Amino acid sequence: MVTKIGLTGGIGSGKSVISRLLRIMGIPVYDSDTEAKRIIATDHTVRRQLSALVGQDLFRNGELNRSLLAAYLFGKPDHAEGVNRIVHPRVKEDFVRWTSSYEGKKSLVAMEAAILLEAGFKSEVDFVVMVYAPPEVRIARAMKRDGSSREQVVARIHSQMSDELKRERADFVITNDGETPLIPQVLELISLLSENNHYLCSAKK
Ligand SMILES: CC(C)(COP(=O)(O)OP(=O)(O)OC[C@H]1O[C@@H](n2cnc3c(N)ncnc32)[C@H](O)[C@@H]1O)[C@@H](O)C(=O)NCCC(=O)NCCS
Ligand SMILES: Nc1ncnc2c1ncn2[C@@H]1O[C@H](COP(=O)(O)OP(=O)(O)OP(=O)(O)O)[C@@H](O)[C@H]1O
C-alpha cells in the first residue's frame, strides 16, 4: 500500500525545495501546478470549458494565454471557483492514476499542491504536511523568483487559504524560514511515516 503525503504551503513557502529533497531520497512527487498545466494544455474538454468561461482568446493558436488565465483566476474569488471546478477534478483523477502506477514499487509518494486543502485533494492523501515560512519571507522569495510585483504576490496569497487554517488542518509542519535547518525536519517526517505510525498527531508542532 502506497502512503501518500500531501505537501502544501503558500506561494513561496518552499514546497518545491522540499519536493526536491523528497525526490533525492527516492520519493516520487506529483507536482500539481505542473500537471494542471499539462491537463489544461492537452485535455480538449477542459480547454473547451475554460474557453467558454474565460473567453475565446484564452487559447491563441492552440497556446494557453497564461497571463489572461492568471488575471482572470486571481482577479475574483468566483472566477477562481469557476476555473477550479473545471480543472481540479481532472487533476484529482490524474493523481489517482499516477499513484496507482507506484503500487508494489514505492511505499511513499507525495503530492505537492499549494491549494491541496482548498482544492479538496486532502481526501486523496494520507497525511498533510504544511511548509511554513513567514509571509514577508514568502513575498520576497516569490518576487525574486518570478520577478513579480509585491501586489501580484499578495493577490495570490489572498487567493489561498491562510497559514493559520493550513496549520490547523496539517498533520506535520515543516518550518522553512531560512534559519531552521530543513533536512533534519524532512528526515524526521520520512522516518515517522515509514514506520507507519498512524498516531502522528503528536508530531504536529
Ligand atoms: C493561473 C496560472 C496560469 C498561473 O501560472 P504561473 O506559471 O504564472 O504561476 P504558477 O502556476 O507558478 O502559480 C503561482 C502560484 O499560484 C498558485 N495557484 C495556481 N493555481 C491556483 C488556483 N487555482 N488557486 C489558488 N492558487 C493557485 C500556485 O500554486 C502558485 O503558488 C496557473 O497557475 C494555472 O493554470 N492555474 C490553474 C490550475 C490550478 O488550479 N493549478 C493549481 C494546482 S491544481
Ligand atoms: N530555505 C530557503 N532559503 C533560501 N531560498 C529559499 C528557501 N526555500 C525556498 N527558497 C527559494 O524561494 C523561492 C520559492 O521557493 P519554492 O519555489 O520552493 O516555493 P513554493 O512553495 O514551491 O512556491 P510556489 O507555490 O509559488 O511554487 C525559490 O526561488 C526557492 O529557491
Short mmCIF file of C-alpha atoms and ligand atoms in Angstrom, two decimals:
data_model
loop_
_atom_site.label_atom_id
_atom_site.label_comp_id
_atom_site.label_asym_id
_atom_site.label_seq_id
_atom_site.Cartn_x
_atom_site.Cartn_y
_atom_site.Cartn_z
CA MET A 1 0.00 0.00 0.00
CA VAL A 2 1.49 3.34 -1.01
CA THR A 3 1.43 6.02 1.72
CA LYS A 4 0.55 9.36 0.16
CA ILE A 5 1.94 12.60 1.58
CA GLY A 6 0.14 15.85 0.73
CA LEU A 7 2.69 18.70 0.65
CA THR A 8 1.14 22.14 0.86
CA GLY A 9 2.01 25.71 1.79
CA GLY A 10 1.51 29.15 0.38
CA ILE A 11 3.28 30.71 -2.56
CA GLY A 12 6.99 31.00 -1.85
CA SER A 13 6.88 28.79 1.25
CA GLY A 14 9.36 26.32 -0.19
CA LYS A 15 7.26 23.35 -1.32
CA SER A 16 9.38 22.86 -4.42
CA VAL A 17 12.55 22.83 -2.29
CA ILE A 18 11.07 20.14 -0.03
CA SER A 19 9.89 18.23 -3.12
CA ARG A 20 13.45 18.22 -4.44
CA LEU A 21 14.67 16.79 -1.12
CA LEU A 22 11.99 14.08 -1.23
CA ARG A 23 12.90 13.15 -4.81
CA ILE A 24 16.59 12.94 -3.84
CA MET A 25 15.51 10.40 -1.22
CA GLY A 26 13.72 8.37 -3.89
CA ILE A 27 10.20 9.54 -3.08
CA PRO A 28 8.21 10.38 -6.23
CA VAL A 29 6.46 13.76 -6.07
CA TYR A 30 3.40 14.74 -8.15
CA ASP A 31 3.66 18.48 -8.86
CA SER A 32 0.05 19.60 -9.18
CA ASP A 33 0.94 23.00 -10.68
CA THR A 34 2.87 21.31 -13.49
CA GLU A 35 0.32 18.54 -14.04
CA ALA A 36 -2.59 21.01 -14.00
CA LYS A 37 -0.84 22.97 -16.77
CA ARG A 38 -0.33 19.74 -18.75
CA ILE A 39 -4.01 18.87 -18.37
CA ILE A 40 -5.09 22.38 -19.44
CA ALA A 41 -2.77 22.13 -22.46
CA THR A 42 -3.91 18.65 -23.54
CA ASP A 43 -7.45 17.92 -22.31
CA HIS A 44 -9.86 19.09 -25.04
CA THR A 45 -12.88 19.11 -22.73
CA VAL A 46 -11.02 21.23 -20.16
CA ARG A 47 -9.86 23.62 -22.87
CA ARG A 48 -13.36 23.99 -24.28
CA GLN A 49 -14.84 24.58 -20.81
CA LEU A 50 -12.17 27.14 -19.88
CA SER A 51 -12.64 28.99 -23.18
CA ALA A 52 -16.39 29.13 -22.57
CA LEU A 53 -15.72 30.53 -19.08
CA VAL A 54 -12.90 32.98 -19.73
CA GLY A 55 -13.33 33.82 -23.40
CA GLN A 56 -12.28 32.52 -26.78
CA ASP A 57 -8.94 34.36 -26.72
CA LEU A 58 -7.81 32.19 -23.79
CA PHE A 59 -6.17 29.88 -26.33
CA ARG A 60 -4.44 31.54 -29.29
CA ASN A 61 -3.06 29.21 -32.00
CA GLY A 62 -3.70 26.38 -29.57
CA GLU A 63 -1.49 28.01 -26.92
CA LEU A 64 -2.84 28.98 -23.48
CA ASN A 65 -2.73 32.71 -22.78
CA ARG A 66 -1.32 32.14 -19.30
CA SER A 67 -1.36 35.75 -18.18
CA LEU A 68 -5.02 36.04 -19.20
CA LEU A 69 -5.92 32.94 -17.18
CA ALA A 70 -3.90 34.24 -14.22
CA ALA A 71 -5.57 37.66 -14.38
CA TYR A 72 -9.00 36.02 -14.57
CA LEU A 73 -8.34 33.43 -11.88
CA PHE A 74 -6.70 35.70 -9.32
CA GLY A 75 -8.99 38.59 -10.18
CA LYS A 76 -12.09 37.48 -8.31
CA PRO A 77 -12.95 34.59 -5.92
CA ASP A 78 -15.88 33.42 -8.07
CA HIS A 79 -13.57 33.38 -11.11
CA ALA A 80 -11.19 31.07 -9.24
CA GLU A 81 -14.13 28.85 -8.28
CA GLY A 82 -15.16 28.59 -11.93
CA VAL A 83 -11.67 27.62 -13.11
CA ASN A 84 -11.06 25.26 -10.19
CA ARG A 85 -14.39 23.46 -10.74
CA ILE A 86 -13.20 22.58 -14.26
CA VAL A 87 -9.56 21.74 -13.57
CA HIS A 88 -9.33 20.19 -10.10
CA PRO A 89 -11.47 17.08 -10.68
CA ARG A 90 -9.20 16.22 -13.62
CA VAL A 91 -6.08 16.76 -11.51
CA LYS A 92 -7.52 14.52 -8.78
CA GLU A 93 -8.25 11.73 -11.29
CA ASP A 94 -4.77 12.10 -12.78
CA PHE A 95 -3.14 11.90 -9.33
CA VAL A 96 -5.03 8.68 -8.52
CA ARG A 97 -3.80 7.14 -11.78
CA TRP A 98 -0.24 8.37 -11.10
CA THR A 99 -0.26 6.93 -7.55
CA SER A 100 -1.59 3.54 -8.69
CA SER A 101 1.39 3.23 -11.03
CA TYR A 102 3.61 3.03 -7.90
CA GLU A 103 1.68 0.22 -6.17
CA GLY A 104 4.14 -2.52 -5.22
CA LYS A 105 7.09 -0.32 -6.24
CA LYS A 106 7.18 2.54 -3.70
CA SER A 107 5.99 2.76 -0.08
CA LEU A 108 5.85 6.58 -0.07
CA VAL A 109 4.80 9.14 -2.70
CA ALA A 110 3.85 12.80 -2.37
CA MET A 111 1.58 15.36 -4.00
CA GLU A 112 2.84 18.95 -3.99
CA ALA A 113 -0.07 21.38 -4.15
CA ALA A 114 -0.22 24.94 -2.84
CA ILE A 115 -4.01 24.59 -2.77
CA LEU A 116 -4.22 20.97 -1.61
CA LEU A 117 -6.73 21.80 1.12
CA GLU A 118 -8.71 24.37 -0.87
CA ALA A 119 -8.95 22.02 -3.88
CA GLY A 120 -10.22 19.09 -1.79
CA PHE A 121 -7.14 16.98 -2.53
CA LYS A 122 -6.82 16.11 1.19
CA SER A 123 -9.14 13.15 0.58
CA GLU A 124 -6.57 11.72 -1.83
CA VAL A 125 -3.62 11.70 0.61
CA ASP A 126 -2.93 10.00 3.97
CA PHE A 127 -1.10 12.85 5.70
CA VAL A 128 -0.87 16.59 5.13
CA VAL A 129 2.48 18.34 5.54
CA MET A 130 2.47 22.13 5.60
CA VAL A 131 5.59 24.06 4.67
CA TYR A 132 5.63 27.26 6.70
CA ALA A 133 7.57 30.47 6.09
CA PRO A 134 6.73 33.94 7.43
CA PRO A 135 4.63 35.98 4.96
CA GLU A 136 7.31 38.58 4.32
CA VAL A 137 9.83 35.84 3.57
CA ARG A 138 7.39 34.22 1.15
CA ILE A 139 6.62 37.51 -0.61
CA ALA A 140 10.31 38.36 -1.03
CA ARG A 141 11.11 34.86 -2.33
CA ALA A 142 8.24 34.82 -4.85
CA MET A 143 9.06 38.35 -6.06
CA LYS A 144 12.71 37.42 -6.55
CA ARG A 145 11.95 34.07 -8.21
CA ASP A 146 9.15 35.24 -10.50
CA GLY A 147 10.06 38.90 -11.00
CA SER A 148 6.52 39.62 -9.77
CA SER A 149 5.40 42.79 -8.04
CA ARG A 150 4.53 42.69 -4.34
CA GLU A 151 0.89 43.32 -5.28
CA GLN A 152 0.83 40.30 -7.60
CA VAL A 153 2.26 38.01 -4.94
CA VAL A 154 -0.08 39.37 -2.27
CA ALA A 155 -3.06 38.83 -4.62
CA ARG A 156 -2.06 35.18 -4.97
CA ILE A 157 -1.59 34.85 -1.23
CA HIS A 158 -5.11 36.19 -0.73
CA SER A 159 -6.49 33.60 -3.18
CA GLN A 160 -5.06 30.83 -0.99
CA MET A 161 -6.06 29.56 2.48
CA SER A 162 -4.39 31.34 5.42
CA ASP A 163 -1.36 29.78 7.11
CA GLU A 164 -3.31 29.58 10.38
CA LEU A 165 -6.05 27.45 8.80
CA LYS A 166 -3.50 25.29 6.96
CA ARG A 167 -1.59 24.73 10.21
CA GLU A 168 -4.79 23.59 11.94
CA ARG A 169 -5.51 21.03 9.21
CA ALA A 170 -1.96 19.77 8.75
CA ASP A 171 -0.54 16.66 10.42
CA PHE A 172 3.01 17.99 10.23
CA VAL A 173 4.56 21.44 9.81
CA ILE A 174 7.99 21.94 8.24
CA THR A 175 9.44 25.35 9.06
CA ASN A 176 11.31 26.80 6.10
CA ASP A 177 12.11 30.29 7.34
CA GLY A 178 15.69 30.30 6.07
CA GLU A 179 17.02 29.78 9.61
CA THR A 180 15.58 26.45 10.80
CA PRO A 181 17.55 23.55 9.22
CA LEU A 182 15.35 21.78 6.68
CA ILE A 183 16.94 18.37 6.20
CA PRO A 184 16.55 17.18 9.84
CA GLN A 185 12.83 18.05 9.65
CA VAL A 186 12.38 16.15 6.39
CA LEU A 187 14.29 13.13 7.71
CA GLU A 188 12.13 13.09 10.89
CA LEU A 189 9.00 13.19 8.72
CA ILE A 190 10.14 10.35 6.47
CA SER A 191 11.21 8.13 9.37
CA LEU A 192 7.90 8.68 11.15
CA LEU A 193 5.83 7.94 8.04
CA SER A 194 7.99 4.99 7.04
CA GLU A 195 7.27 3.34 10.42
CA ASN A 196 3.56 3.68 9.57
CA ASN A 197 2.81 5.26 12.94
CA HIS A 198 -0.75 6.34 12.42
CA TYR A 199 -0.91 8.19 15.76
CA LEU A 200 1.18 11.02 14.29
CA CYS A 201 -0.73 13.96 15.69
CA SER A 202 1.88 14.18 18.47
CA ALA A 203 4.40 15.10 15.77
CA LYS A 204 2.41 18.21 14.93
CA LYS A 205 4.28 21.34 16.00
C1 LIG B 1 -3.04 30.68 -13.41
C2 LIG B 1 -1.79 30.06 -13.96
C3 LIG B 1 -1.82 30.00 -15.48
C4 LIG B 1 -0.59 30.91 -13.50
O1 LIG B 1 0.60 30.24 -13.94
P1 LIG B 1 2.02 30.87 -13.47
O2 LIG B 1 3.08 30.00 -14.05
O3 LIG B 1 2.04 32.33 -13.74
O4 LIG B 1 2.01 30.75 -11.89
P2 LIG B 1 2.10 29.37 -11.07
O5 LIG B 1 1.44 28.27 -11.80
O6 LIG B 1 3.52 29.18 -10.62
O7 LIG B 1 1.21 29.74 -9.79
C5 LIG B 1 1.71 30.74 -8.87
C6 LIG B 1 1.09 30.41 -7.54
O8 LIG B 1 -0.35 30.39 -7.68
C7 LIG B 1 -0.83 29.13 -7.22
N1 LIG B 1 -2.06 28.76 -7.92
C8 LIG B 1 -2.15 28.19 -9.16
N2 LIG B 1 -3.43 27.96 -9.48
C9 LIG B 1 -4.16 28.38 -8.40
C10 LIG B 1 -5.55 28.40 -8.08
N3 LIG B 1 -6.45 27.88 -8.96
N4 LIG B 1 -5.95 28.90 -6.88
C11 LIG B 1 -5.04 29.38 -5.99
N5 LIG B 1 -3.71 29.39 -6.22
C12 LIG B 1 -3.28 28.90 -7.41
C13 LIG B 1 0.33 28.16 -7.44
O9 LIG B 1 0.19 27.03 -6.60
C14 LIG B 1 1.48 29.03 -7.04
O10 LIG B 1 1.58 29.08 -5.61
C15 LIG B 1 -1.59 28.62 -13.41
O11 LIG B 1 -1.31 28.69 -12.04
C16 LIG B 1 -2.83 27.79 -13.63
O12 LIG B 1 -3.05 27.30 -14.72
N6 LIG B 1 -3.67 27.62 -12.55
C17 LIG B 1 -4.93 26.93 -12.72
C18 LIG B 1 -4.76 25.42 -12.48
C19 LIG B 1 -4.59 25.18 -10.99
O13 LIG B 1 -5.52 25.32 -10.22
N7 LIG B 1 -3.34 24.83 -10.57
C20 LIG B 1 -3.05 24.60 -9.15
C21 LIG B 1 -2.73 23.15 -8.91
S1 LIG B 1 -4.11 22.11 -9.01
N1 LIG B 2 15.20 28.00 2.87
C1 LIG B 2 15.36 28.75 1.75
N2 LIG B 2 16.41 29.58 1.65
C2 LIG B 2 16.58 30.34 0.55
N3 LIG B 2 15.74 30.36 -0.52
C3 LIG B 2 14.68 29.54 -0.44
C4 LIG B 2 14.42 28.69 0.66
N4 LIG B 2 13.29 28.00 0.42
C5 LIG B 2 12.84 28.39 -0.79
N5 LIG B 2 13.67 29.31 -1.32
C6 LIG B 2 13.55 29.97 -2.63
O1 LIG B 2 12.34 30.70 -2.59
C7 LIG B 2 11.63 30.56 -3.83
C8 LIG B 2 10.27 29.91 -3.54
O2 LIG B 2 10.54 28.58 -3.13
P1 LIG B 2 9.67 27.42 -3.82
O3 LIG B 2 9.62 27.62 -5.30
O4 LIG B 2 10.15 26.10 -3.30
O5 LIG B 2 8.29 27.78 -3.16
P2 LIG B 2 6.91 27.09 -3.48
O6 LIG B 2 6.23 26.85 -2.19
O7 LIG B 2 7.11 25.93 -4.38
O8 LIG B 2 6.22 28.28 -4.25
P3 LIG B 2 5.04 28.21 -5.35
O9 LIG B 2 3.82 27.76 -4.62
O10 LIG B 2 4.99 29.58 -5.86
O11 LIG B 2 5.53 27.23 -6.40
C9 LIG B 2 12.50 29.72 -4.73
O12 LIG B 2 13.27 30.58 -5.56
C10 LIG B 2 13.41 28.97 -3.78
O13 LIG B 2 14.67 28.67 -4.35
#
